[in-house]
mmCIF file of C-alpha atoms and ligand atoms in Angstrom:
data_model
loop_
_atom_site.group_PDB
_atom_site.id
_atom_site.type_symbol
_atom_site.label_atom_id
_atom_site.label_comp_id
_atom_site.label_asym_id
_atom_site.label_seq_id
_atom_site.Cartn_x
_atom_site.Cartn_y
_atom_site.Cartn_z
ATOM 1 C CA MET A 1 2.884 -12.051 -17.498
ATOM 2 C CA LYS A 2 6.610 -11.488 -17.237
ATOM 3 C CA THR A 3 8.407 -8.469 -16.561
ATOM 4 C CA ARG A 4 11.431 -7.422 -14.461
ATOM 5 C CA ILE A 5 9.702 -7.098 -11.489
ATOM 6 C CA THR A 6 8.154 -10.806 -11.704
ATOM 7 C CA GLU A 7 11.785 -11.830 -12.138
ATOM 8 C CA LEU A 8 13.253 -9.829 -9.450
ATOM 9 C CA LEU A 9 10.671 -11.178 -6.862
ATOM 10 C CA GLY A 10 9.793 -14.687 -7.947
ATOM 11 C CA ILE A 11 6.158 -14.210 -8.629
ATOM 12 C CA GLU A 12 3.867 -15.301 -11.299
ATOM 13 C CA THR A 13 1.949 -12.325 -11.736
ATOM 14 C CA PRO A 14 2.799 -8.393 -11.161
ATOM 15 C CA ILE A 15 0.098 -7.801 -8.434
ATOM 16 C CA ILE A 16 1.769 -6.494 -5.359
ATOM 17 C CA GLN A 17 -0.620 -5.857 -1.909
ATOM 18 C CA GLY A 18 0.104 -2.467 -0.061
ATOM 19 C CA GLY A 19 1.345 -2.980 3.563
ATOM 20 C CA MET A 20 -1.632 -1.562 5.035
ATOM 21 C CA ALA A 21 -1.465 -0.577 8.506
ATOM 22 C CA TRP A 22 -3.430 -3.020 10.873
ATOM 23 C CA VAL A 23 -4.903 -4.769 7.748
ATOM 24 C CA ALA A 24 -1.881 -6.455 5.945
ATOM 25 C CA GLU A 25 -1.048 -9.253 8.492
ATOM 26 C CA SER A 26 -0.104 -12.953 7.749
ATOM 27 C CA HIS A 27 -3.320 -14.019 6.452
ATOM 28 C CA LEU A 28 -3.891 -11.568 3.855
ATOM 29 C CA ALA A 29 -0.047 -11.549 2.587
ATOM 30 C CA ALA A 30 -0.079 -15.381 2.524
ATOM 31 C CA ALA A 31 -3.355 -15.578 0.422
ATOM 32 C CA VAL A 32 -1.908 -12.984 -1.955
ATOM 33 C CA SER A 33 1.643 -14.732 -2.460
ATOM 34 C CA ALA A 34 -0.170 -18.274 -2.604
ATOM 35 C CA ALA A 35 -2.560 -16.666 -5.707
ATOM 36 C CA GLY A 36 0.755 -15.716 -7.510
ATOM 37 C CA GLY A 37 0.832 -12.230 -6.184
ATOM 38 C CA PHE A 38 3.350 -10.722 -3.956
ATOM 39 C CA GLY A 39 1.769 -10.441 -0.580
ATOM 40 C CA ILE A 40 3.155 -7.995 1.969
ATOM 41 C CA ILE A 41 3.031 -7.619 5.893
ATOM 42 C CA GLY A 42 2.583 -4.148 6.899
ATOM 43 C CA SER A 43 4.392 -3.635 9.981
ATOM 44 C CA ALA A 44 3.028 -0.087 10.498
ATOM 45 C CA THR A 45 3.898 0.797 14.442
ATOM 46 C CA ALA A 46 4.333 -2.657 15.533
ATOM 47 C CA PRO A 47 7.504 -3.395 17.446
ATOM 48 C CA ALA A 48 9.646 -6.296 15.877
ATOM 49 C CA GLU A 49 8.545 -9.250 17.991
ATOM 50 C CA VAL A 50 4.933 -8.588 16.742
ATOM 51 C CA VAL A 51 6.375 -8.630 13.112
ATOM 52 C CA ALA A 52 8.571 -11.982 13.736
ATOM 53 C CA LYS A 53 5.263 -14.042 14.708
ATOM 54 C CA MET A 54 3.406 -12.721 11.458
ATOM 55 C CA ILE A 55 6.648 -13.766 9.324
ATOM 56 C CA LYS A 56 6.606 -17.289 11.314
ATOM 57 C CA GLU A 57 3.055 -17.490 10.548
ATOM 58 C CA ILE A 58 3.066 -16.737 7.014
ATOM 59 C CA LYS A 59 6.270 -19.205 6.470
ATOM 60 C CA GLU A 60 4.163 -22.037 7.797
ATOM 61 C CA THR A 61 1.435 -21.329 5.459
ATOM 62 C CA THR A 62 3.395 -20.813 2.069
ATOM 63 C CA ASP A 63 6.410 -21.387 0.617
ATOM 64 C CA LYS A 64 6.106 -18.546 -1.808
ATOM 65 C CA PRO A 65 7.831 -15.215 -1.494
ATOM 66 C CA PHE A 66 6.569 -12.427 0.298
ATOM 67 C CA GLY A 67 7.765 -8.873 1.656
ATOM 68 C CA ILE A 68 7.446 -6.500 4.643
ATOM 69 C CA ASN A 69 6.586 -3.322 4.473
ATOM 70 C CA ILE A 70 8.635 -0.647 6.968
ATOM 71 C CA MET A 71 6.485 2.544 7.864
ATOM 72 C CA LEU A 72 9.536 4.877 8.424
ATOM 73 C CA MET A 73 7.856 7.237 10.932
ATOM 74 C CA SER A 74 7.425 4.134 13.490
ATOM 75 C CA PRO A 75 9.312 4.179 16.565
ATOM 76 C CA TYR A 76 10.421 0.547 15.893
ATOM 77 C CA ALA A 77 11.255 1.196 12.135
ATOM 78 C CA ALA A 78 14.982 0.153 12.988
ATOM 79 C CA GLU A 79 14.130 -3.158 14.742
ATOM 80 C CA VAL A 80 11.894 -4.082 12.199
ATOM 81 C CA ALA A 81 14.487 -3.059 9.237
ATOM 82 C CA ALA A 82 17.053 -5.480 11.227
ATOM 83 C CA LEU A 83 14.328 -8.320 11.379
ATOM 84 C CA ALA A 84 13.790 -8.137 7.392
ATOM 85 C CA ALA A 85 17.276 -8.736 7.133
ATOM 86 C CA GLU A 86 17.824 -11.474 9.580
ATOM 87 C CA GLU A 87 14.799 -13.357 8.290
ATOM 88 C CA LYS A 88 16.205 -12.739 4.491
ATOM 89 C CA VAL A 89 12.532 -11.999 3.312
ATOM 90 C CA ALA A 90 12.237 -11.400 -0.356
ATOM 91 C CA ALA A 91 11.730 -8.000 -0.457
ATOM 92 C CA VAL A 92 11.063 -4.828 1.778
ATOM 93 C CA THR A 93 9.158 -1.838 0.940
ATOM 94 C CA THR A 94 9.072 1.407 2.638
ATOM 95 C CA GLY A 95 6.941 4.340 2.938
ATOM 96 C CA ALA A 96 6.442 7.546 4.803
ATOM 97 C CA GLY A 97 10.200 8.705 4.417
ATOM 98 C CA ASN A 98 14.003 7.911 3.150
ATOM 99 C CA PRO A 99 15.079 4.421 3.797
ATOM 100 C CA SER A 100 18.884 4.971 2.790
ATOM 101 C CA GLN A 101 20.300 4.249 6.266
ATOM 102 C CA TYR A 102 19.095 0.675 6.227
ATOM 103 C CA MET A 103 20.225 0.180 2.560
ATOM 104 C CA LYS A 104 23.307 -1.469 2.903
ATOM 105 C CA MET A 105 22.210 -3.999 5.665
ATOM 106 C CA TRP A 106 19.206 -5.073 3.270
ATOM 107 C CA LYS A 107 21.718 -5.447 0.288
ATOM 108 C CA ASP A 108 24.176 -7.597 2.480
ATOM 109 C CA ALA A 109 21.389 -9.776 3.311
ATOM 110 C CA ASN A 110 20.184 -9.992 -0.229
ATOM 111 C CA VAL A 111 16.866 -8.580 0.418
ATOM 112 C CA LYS A 112 15.445 -6.644 -2.662
ATOM 113 C CA VAL A 113 14.688 -2.899 -1.556
ATOM 114 C CA MET A 114 11.634 -1.260 -3.295
ATOM 115 C CA PRO A 115 10.872 2.137 -1.279
ATOM 116 C CA VAL A 116 7.715 3.799 -2.144
ATOM 117 C CA VAL A 117 7.945 7.556 -3.427
ATOM 118 C CA ALA A 118 5.694 10.453 -4.231
ATOM 119 C CA SER A 119 8.168 12.238 -6.116
ATOM 120 C CA VAL A 120 10.918 12.232 -8.794
ATOM 121 C CA ALA A 121 13.343 13.450 -6.651
ATOM 122 C CA MET A 122 13.088 10.947 -4.122
ATOM 123 C CA ALA A 123 13.197 8.025 -6.866
ATOM 124 C CA LYS A 124 16.610 9.487 -8.265
ATOM 125 C CA LEU A 125 17.919 9.375 -4.845
ATOM 126 C CA LEU A 126 17.006 6.073 -3.730
ATOM 127 C CA GLU A 127 17.818 4.643 -7.207
ATOM 128 C CA ARG A 128 21.524 5.992 -6.390
ATOM 129 C CA ALA A 129 21.387 4.706 -2.800
ATOM 130 C CA GLY A 130 20.888 1.335 -4.186
ATOM 131 C CA ALA A 131 16.858 0.575 -4.545
ATOM 132 C CA ASP A 132 16.392 -2.749 -6.806
ATOM 133 C CA ALA A 133 12.733 -0.893 -7.897
ATOM 134 C CA ILE A 134 10.821 2.054 -6.989
ATOM 135 C CA ILE A 135 7.016 2.251 -6.262
ATOM 136 C CA ALA A 136 5.517 5.415 -7.500
ATOM 137 C CA GLU A 137 2.437 6.123 -5.451
ATOM 138 C CA GLY A 138 0.022 8.772 -6.645
ATOM 139 C CA MET A 139 -2.172 11.038 -4.417
ATOM 140 C CA GLU A 140 -5.285 8.864 -5.295
ATOM 141 C CA SER A 141 -3.762 6.110 -2.492
ATOM 142 C CA GLY A 142 -5.699 5.563 0.843
ATOM 143 C CA GLY A 143 -3.444 6.491 3.973
ATOM 144 C CA HIS A 144 -0.247 8.908 3.829
ATOM 145 C CA ILE A 145 0.181 10.475 0.369
ATOM 146 C CA GLY A 146 2.261 12.850 -1.479
ATOM 147 C CA SER A 147 0.631 15.668 -3.753
ATOM 148 C CA THR A 148 1.141 14.280 -7.389
ATOM 149 C CA THR A 149 -1.501 11.797 -9.363
ATOM 150 C CA THR A 150 -0.470 8.448 -10.498
ATOM 151 C CA MET A 151 -0.984 9.534 -14.106
ATOM 152 C CA ALA A 152 1.269 12.272 -13.829
ATOM 153 C CA LEU A 153 3.886 10.873 -11.413
ATOM 154 C CA LEU A 154 4.354 7.405 -12.771
ATOM 155 C CA PRO A 155 5.679 8.087 -16.367
ATOM 156 C CA GLN A 156 7.930 10.909 -14.811
ATOM 157 C CA VAL A 157 9.331 8.213 -12.468
ATOM 158 C CA VAL A 158 9.847 5.786 -15.105
ATOM 159 C CA ASP A 159 11.863 8.572 -17.357
ATOM 160 C CA ALA A 160 13.914 9.222 -14.303
ATOM 161 C CA VAL A 161 15.322 5.890 -13.099
ATOM 162 C CA SER A 162 16.423 2.664 -14.938
ATOM 163 C CA VAL A 163 15.346 0.343 -12.128
ATOM 164 C CA PRO A 164 11.888 -1.286 -12.868
ATOM 165 C CA VAL A 165 8.927 0.890 -11.440
ATOM 166 C CA ILE A 166 5.597 -0.092 -9.891
ATOM 167 C CA GLY A 167 2.550 2.098 -9.948
ATOM 168 C CA ALA A 168 0.213 2.618 -6.894
ATOM 169 C CA GLY A 169 -2.580 4.699 -6.368
ATOM 170 C CA GLY A 170 -5.884 4.576 -7.947
ATOM 171 C CA ILE A 171 -5.817 1.514 -9.678
ATOM 172 C CA GLY A 172 -8.785 -0.752 -8.881
ATOM 173 C CA ASP A 173 -9.342 -3.244 -11.608
ATOM 174 C CA GLY A 174 -7.968 -4.496 -14.999
ATOM 175 C CA ARG A 175 -8.446 -1.334 -16.577
ATOM 176 C CA GLY A 176 -6.318 0.455 -14.307
ATOM 177 C CA VAL A 177 -3.423 -2.471 -14.226
ATOM 178 C CA ALA A 178 -3.362 -1.998 -18.014
ATOM 179 C CA ALA A 179 -3.057 1.936 -17.406
ATOM 180 C CA ALA A 180 -0.170 1.536 -15.316
ATOM 181 C CA PHE A 181 1.411 -0.912 -17.829
ATOM 182 C CA MET A 182 0.947 2.075 -20.688
ATOM 183 C CA LEU A 183 2.420 4.272 -18.396
ATOM 184 C CA GLY A 184 5.699 2.532 -17.894
ATOM 185 C CA ALA A 185 5.125 0.283 -15.047
ATOM 186 C CA GLU A 186 6.301 -3.325 -14.560
ATOM 187 C CA ALA A 187 3.752 -4.065 -11.807
ATOM 188 C CA VAL A 188 1.298 -2.556 -9.710
ATOM 189 C CA GLN A 189 0.787 -2.270 -5.891
ATOM 190 C CA MET A 190 -2.714 -2.355 -4.831
ATOM 191 C CA GLY A 191 -4.019 -1.895 -1.451
ATOM 192 C CA THR A 192 -7.897 -0.660 -1.378
ATOM 193 C CA ARG A 193 -9.130 -3.739 -3.491
ATOM 194 C CA PHE A 194 -7.487 -5.969 -0.875
ATOM 195 C CA LEU A 195 -8.986 -4.357 2.089
ATOM 196 C CA VAL A 196 -12.211 -6.092 1.352
ATOM 197 C CA ALA A 197 -10.667 -9.652 0.685
ATOM 198 C CA THR A 198 -12.260 -12.505 2.206
ATOM 199 C CA GLU A 199 -8.590 -13.229 3.846
ATOM 200 C CA ALA A 200 -8.202 -9.872 5.048
ATOM 201 C CA ILE A 201 -9.004 -9.334 8.898
ATOM 202 C CA THR A 202 -10.475 -6.078 8.305
ATOM 203 C CA HIS A 203 -13.807 -5.481 10.202
ATOM 204 C CA GLU A 204 -16.940 -6.183 8.463
ATOM 205 C CA ASN A 205 -17.836 -2.465 9.237
ATOM 206 C CA TYR A 206 -14.848 -1.170 7.469
ATOM 207 C CA LYS A 207 -15.278 -3.571 4.546
ATOM 208 C CA ASN A 208 -19.037 -2.348 4.175
ATOM 209 C CA LYS A 209 -17.978 1.016 4.384
ATOM 210 C CA VAL A 210 -15.325 0.816 1.533
ATOM 211 C CA ILE A 211 -18.337 -1.298 -0.335
ATOM 212 C CA ALA A 212 -20.818 1.476 -0.152
ATOM 213 C CA ALA A 213 -18.126 4.243 -0.698
ATOM 214 C CA LYS A 214 -18.818 6.285 -3.910
ATOM 215 C CA ASP A 215 -16.065 8.204 -6.021
ATOM 216 C CA ILE A 216 -16.294 11.354 -4.108
ATOM 217 C CA ASP A 217 -16.045 10.085 -0.657
ATOM 218 C CA SER A 218 -12.563 10.235 0.648
ATOM 219 C CA GLU A 219 -11.409 13.232 2.177
ATOM 220 C CA VAL A 220 -7.708 14.514 2.647
ATOM 221 C CA THR A 221 -6.740 15.458 6.339
ATOM 222 C CA GLY A 222 -3.724 16.898 7.653
ATOM 223 C CA LEU A 223 -2.771 19.132 4.714
ATOM 224 C CA SER A 224 -2.086 22.026 6.940
ATOM 225 C CA THR A 225 0.440 20.092 9.190
ATOM 226 C CA GLY A 226 2.357 18.545 6.328
ATOM 227 C CA HIS A 227 0.841 14.695 6.943
ATOM 228 C CA PRO A 228 -1.846 14.385 4.648
ATOM 229 C CA VAL A 229 -3.947 11.240 4.700
ATOM 230 C CA ARG A 230 -6.516 9.721 2.630
ATOM 231 C CA LEU A 231 -9.612 8.494 4.337
ATOM 232 C CA LEU A 232 -13.472 7.981 3.849
ATOM 233 C CA ARG A 233 -15.784 10.699 4.986
ATOM 234 C CA ASN A 234 -17.056 10.175 8.658
ATOM 235 C CA LYS A 235 -17.600 11.910 11.943
ATOM 236 C CA MET A 236 -13.827 11.791 12.577
ATOM 237 C CA THR A 237 -12.857 13.363 9.294
ATOM 238 C CA ARG A 238 -15.409 16.183 9.432
ATOM 239 C CA GLU A 239 -14.592 16.998 13.083
ATOM 240 C CA TYR A 240 -10.984 17.068 12.028
ATOM 241 C CA LEU A 241 -11.136 19.064 8.882
ATOM 242 C CA ARG A 242 -13.423 21.509 10.937
ATOM 243 C CA LEU A 243 -10.490 22.122 13.585
ATOM 244 C CA GLU A 244 -7.571 22.348 10.727
ATOM 245 C CA LYS A 245 -9.775 25.147 9.216
ATOM 246 C CA GLU A 246 -9.699 26.562 12.673
ATOM 247 C CA GLY A 247 -6.161 26.409 13.027
ATOM 248 C CA ALA A 248 -5.864 23.715 15.538
ATOM 249 C CA SER A 249 -2.133 22.877 16.400
ATOM 250 C CA PHE A 250 -0.419 19.742 15.280
ATOM 251 C CA GLU A 251 -0.719 18.117 18.683
ATOM 252 C CA GLU A 252 -4.246 18.997 18.960
ATOM 253 C CA LEU A 253 -4.926 17.083 15.722
ATOM 254 C CA GLU A 254 -2.763 14.236 16.316
ATOM 255 C CA GLN A 255 -4.485 13.745 19.754
ATOM 256 C CA MET A 256 -7.904 12.989 17.897
ATOM 257 C CA THR A 257 -6.330 10.210 15.711
ATOM 258 C CA VAL A 258 -4.163 8.258 18.307
ATOM 259 C CA GLY A 259 -5.291 4.691 17.993
ATOM 260 C CA SER A 260 -7.996 5.648 15.488
ATOM 261 C CA LEU A 261 -6.737 3.257 12.742
ATOM 262 C CA ARG A 262 -6.804 0.292 14.814
ATOM 263 C CA ASN A 263 -10.307 1.351 16.362
ATOM 264 C CA ALA A 264 -11.700 1.274 12.775
ATOM 265 C CA VAL A 265 -9.944 -1.871 11.381
ATOM 266 C CA VAL A 266 -10.008 -4.196 14.396
ATOM 267 C CA ASP A 267 -13.018 -2.848 16.539
ATOM 268 C CA GLY A 268 -15.020 -1.834 13.341
ATOM 269 C CA ASP A 269 -15.485 1.817 14.704
ATOM 270 C CA VAL A 270 -16.164 3.507 11.030
ATOM 271 C CA ILE A 271 -17.951 6.485 12.993
ATOM 272 C CA THR A 272 -15.130 7.794 14.986
ATOM 273 C CA GLY A 273 -12.188 5.611 13.684
ATOM 274 C CA SER A 274 -9.789 6.184 10.874
ATOM 275 C CA VAL A 275 -11.175 4.538 7.725
ATOM 276 C CA MET A 276 -8.385 4.807 5.316
ATOM 277 C CA ALA A 277 -8.963 3.863 1.568
ATOM 278 C CA GLY A 278 -8.030 5.013 -1.620
ATOM 279 C CA GLN A 279 -10.279 6.865 -4.283
ATOM 280 C CA ILE A 280 -11.119 3.846 -6.047
ATOM 281 C CA ALA A 281 -13.288 2.790 -3.060
ATOM 282 C CA GLY A 282 -16.177 3.570 -5.447
ATOM 283 C CA MET A 283 -15.344 0.868 -7.929
ATOM 284 C CA ILE A 284 -15.227 -1.962 -5.011
ATOM 285 C CA LYS A 285 -18.735 -3.837 -5.127
ATOM 286 C CA LYS A 286 -17.973 -7.151 -3.408
ATOM 287 C CA LYS A 287 -15.782 -9.306 -1.288
ATOM 288 C CA GLN A 288 -13.482 -11.633 -3.064
ATOM 289 C CA THR A 289 -10.999 -13.908 -1.808
ATOM 290 C CA CYS A 290 -7.257 -13.076 -2.838
ATOM 291 C CA LYS A 291 -7.320 -15.642 -5.687
ATOM 292 C CA GLU A 292 -10.378 -14.386 -7.132
ATOM 293 C CA ILE A 293 -9.301 -10.992 -7.124
ATOM 294 C CA ILE A 294 -5.681 -11.823 -8.699
ATOM 295 C CA ASP A 295 -7.486 -13.949 -11.536
ATOM 296 C CA GLU A 296 -9.953 -11.347 -12.481
ATOM 297 C CA LEU A 297 -7.555 -8.594 -12.555
ATOM 298 C CA MET A 298 -4.956 -10.850 -14.914
ATOM 299 C CA ALA A 299 -8.111 -11.590 -17.055
ATOM 300 C CA GLU A 300 -9.110 -8.044 -17.380
ATOM 301 C CA THR A 301 -5.814 -6.917 -18.129
ATOM 302 C CA THR A 302 -4.713 -9.521 -20.704
ATOM 303 C CA THR A 303 -8.098 -8.859 -22.435
ATOM 304 C CA ILE A 304 -7.239 -5.290 -22.775
ATOM 305 C CA LEU A 305 -3.739 -5.352 -23.347
ATOM 306 C CA SER A 306 -4.405 -7.858 -26.217
ATOM 307 C CA SER A 307 -7.231 -5.752 -27.771
ATOM 308 C CA ALA A 308 -5.161 -2.505 -27.648
ATOM 309 C CA PRO A 309 -3.996 -3.092 -31.425
ATOM 310 C CA ASP A 310 -7.845 -2.789 -32.202
ATOM 311 C CA LEU A 311 -7.598 1.156 -31.129
ATOM 312 C CA LEU A 312 -5.447 1.700 -34.259
ATOM 313 C CA LYS A 313 -7.668 0.348 -36.860
HETATM 314 O O1 LIG B 1 3.118 4.933 3.722
HETATM 315 C C1 LIG B 1 2.340 4.972 2.858
HETATM 316 N N1 LIG B 1 1.154 5.072 3.433
HETATM 317 C C2 LIG B 1 0.637 4.848 4.683
HETATM 318 S S1 LIG B 1 1.671 4.838 6.118
HETATM 319 C C3 LIG B 1 0.497 4.723 7.021
HETATM 320 S S2 LIG B 1 0.880 4.622 8.769
HETATM 321 C C4 LIG B 1 0.085 6.013 9.387
HETATM 322 N N2 LIG B 1 -1.030 6.283 10.328
HETATM 323 C C5 LIG B 1 -1.387 7.380 10.442
HETATM 324 C C6 LIG B 1 -1.169 8.517 10.192
HETATM 325 C C7 LIG B 1 -0.193 8.626 9.267
HETATM 326 C C8 LIG B 1 0.231 7.186 8.699
HETATM 327 C C9 LIG B 1 -0.852 4.940 6.195
HETATM 328 N N3 LIG B 1 -0.568 4.811 5.075
HETATM 329 N N4 LIG B 1 2.232 5.177 1.650
HETATM 330 C C10 LIG B 1 3.801 5.378 1.157
HETATM 331 C C11 LIG B 1 4.206 6.711 0.764
HETATM 332 N N5 LIG B 1 5.392 7.033 1.381
HETATM 333 N N6 LIG B 1 3.319 7.693 0.434
HETATM 334 C C12 LIG B 1 4.044 8.828 0.496
HETATM 335 C C13 LIG B 1 5.349 8.208 0.961
HETATM 336 C C14 LIG B 1 6.513 9.386 0.995
HETATM 337 C C15 LIG B 1 6.309 10.350 1.476
HETATM 338 C C16 LIG B 1 7.514 11.220 1.669
HETATM 339 C C17 LIG B 1 7.775 8.745 0.570
HETATM 340 C C18 LIG B 1 9.071 9.077 0.736
HETATM 341 C C19 LIG B 1 8.960 10.575 1.502
HETATM 342 O O2 LIG B 1 10.176 11.265 1.650
HETATM 343 C C20 LIG B 1 10.097 12.629 2.511
HETATM 344 C C21 LIG B 1 11.176 12.562 2.572
HETATM 345 O O3 LIG B 1 12.056 13.515 2.272
HETATM 346 O O4 LIG B 1 12.036 11.977 3.726
#
């Protein structure tokens, strides 16, 4: 498939891996890029030196293009943003905020900029600021989310901007990829499907919890504090939601989750840790390599798109 996004990034398949905190390190990103997609290092709250090491590792593994996700709430966002420009990575994606202040630095270094947005207003603002593409992420996603679904958000963002749009949130297989294309997307970004990839360093307990999840097994915490986060239900989410209902303060709630994502991803604590995952977790049944995932997605997508005219018969 050839779209403005595959051309912009120099990739073979329009599949971008989400920049998942703690999960999206060099092994996963390299495997996705090597398989023809676009791998992304999720810098999350890591300092620049840690991200620099991951960039070095990925460059030693593959010559294919890859990107860096910058989580704008990180205390290290500015130094990682500068590192992305110095290293001239193919593209940066940003999340959880407005990256306008870094835009000139990235453009000057010829780094493509693809901010994640959860609203039309932010998409328009960032197109004006120079974004090369927009990632429209619906609330079906895992982690930090907005409040609109992919089905509703994606076509509205496509109508509002002229740069190419990438659909994200709730896409788990080729049916979801084809649907995103029908809504006007020129690529998709997927996180949850890659959480369980063979190459992902995600702890086996975490992978097994995603595989065991059913359709209704995610919860959204933090709605009362303005920081909504989607995770799979466990002891931590039950306790968090109970405290939230009782009117606990932001600080008290924050205290509960400090280090909890690392505890789940790295140490496998899926009981009191944060098991971030999207609503399509219920569709994920097995662990596969990134190449198997990408090949399967593209085979399903092309079958669906080429049989679409049958619907008119
Ligand atoms: O960023 C994400 N997903 C994430 S970041 C993350 S790390 C984290 N860890 C613990 C607690 C909270 C976060 C886990 N998952 N997705 C991209 C995304 N960006 N979704 C929504 C947005 C967004 C929201 C508001 C983008 C821009 C925005 O603008 C608000 C403003 O006016 O600045």
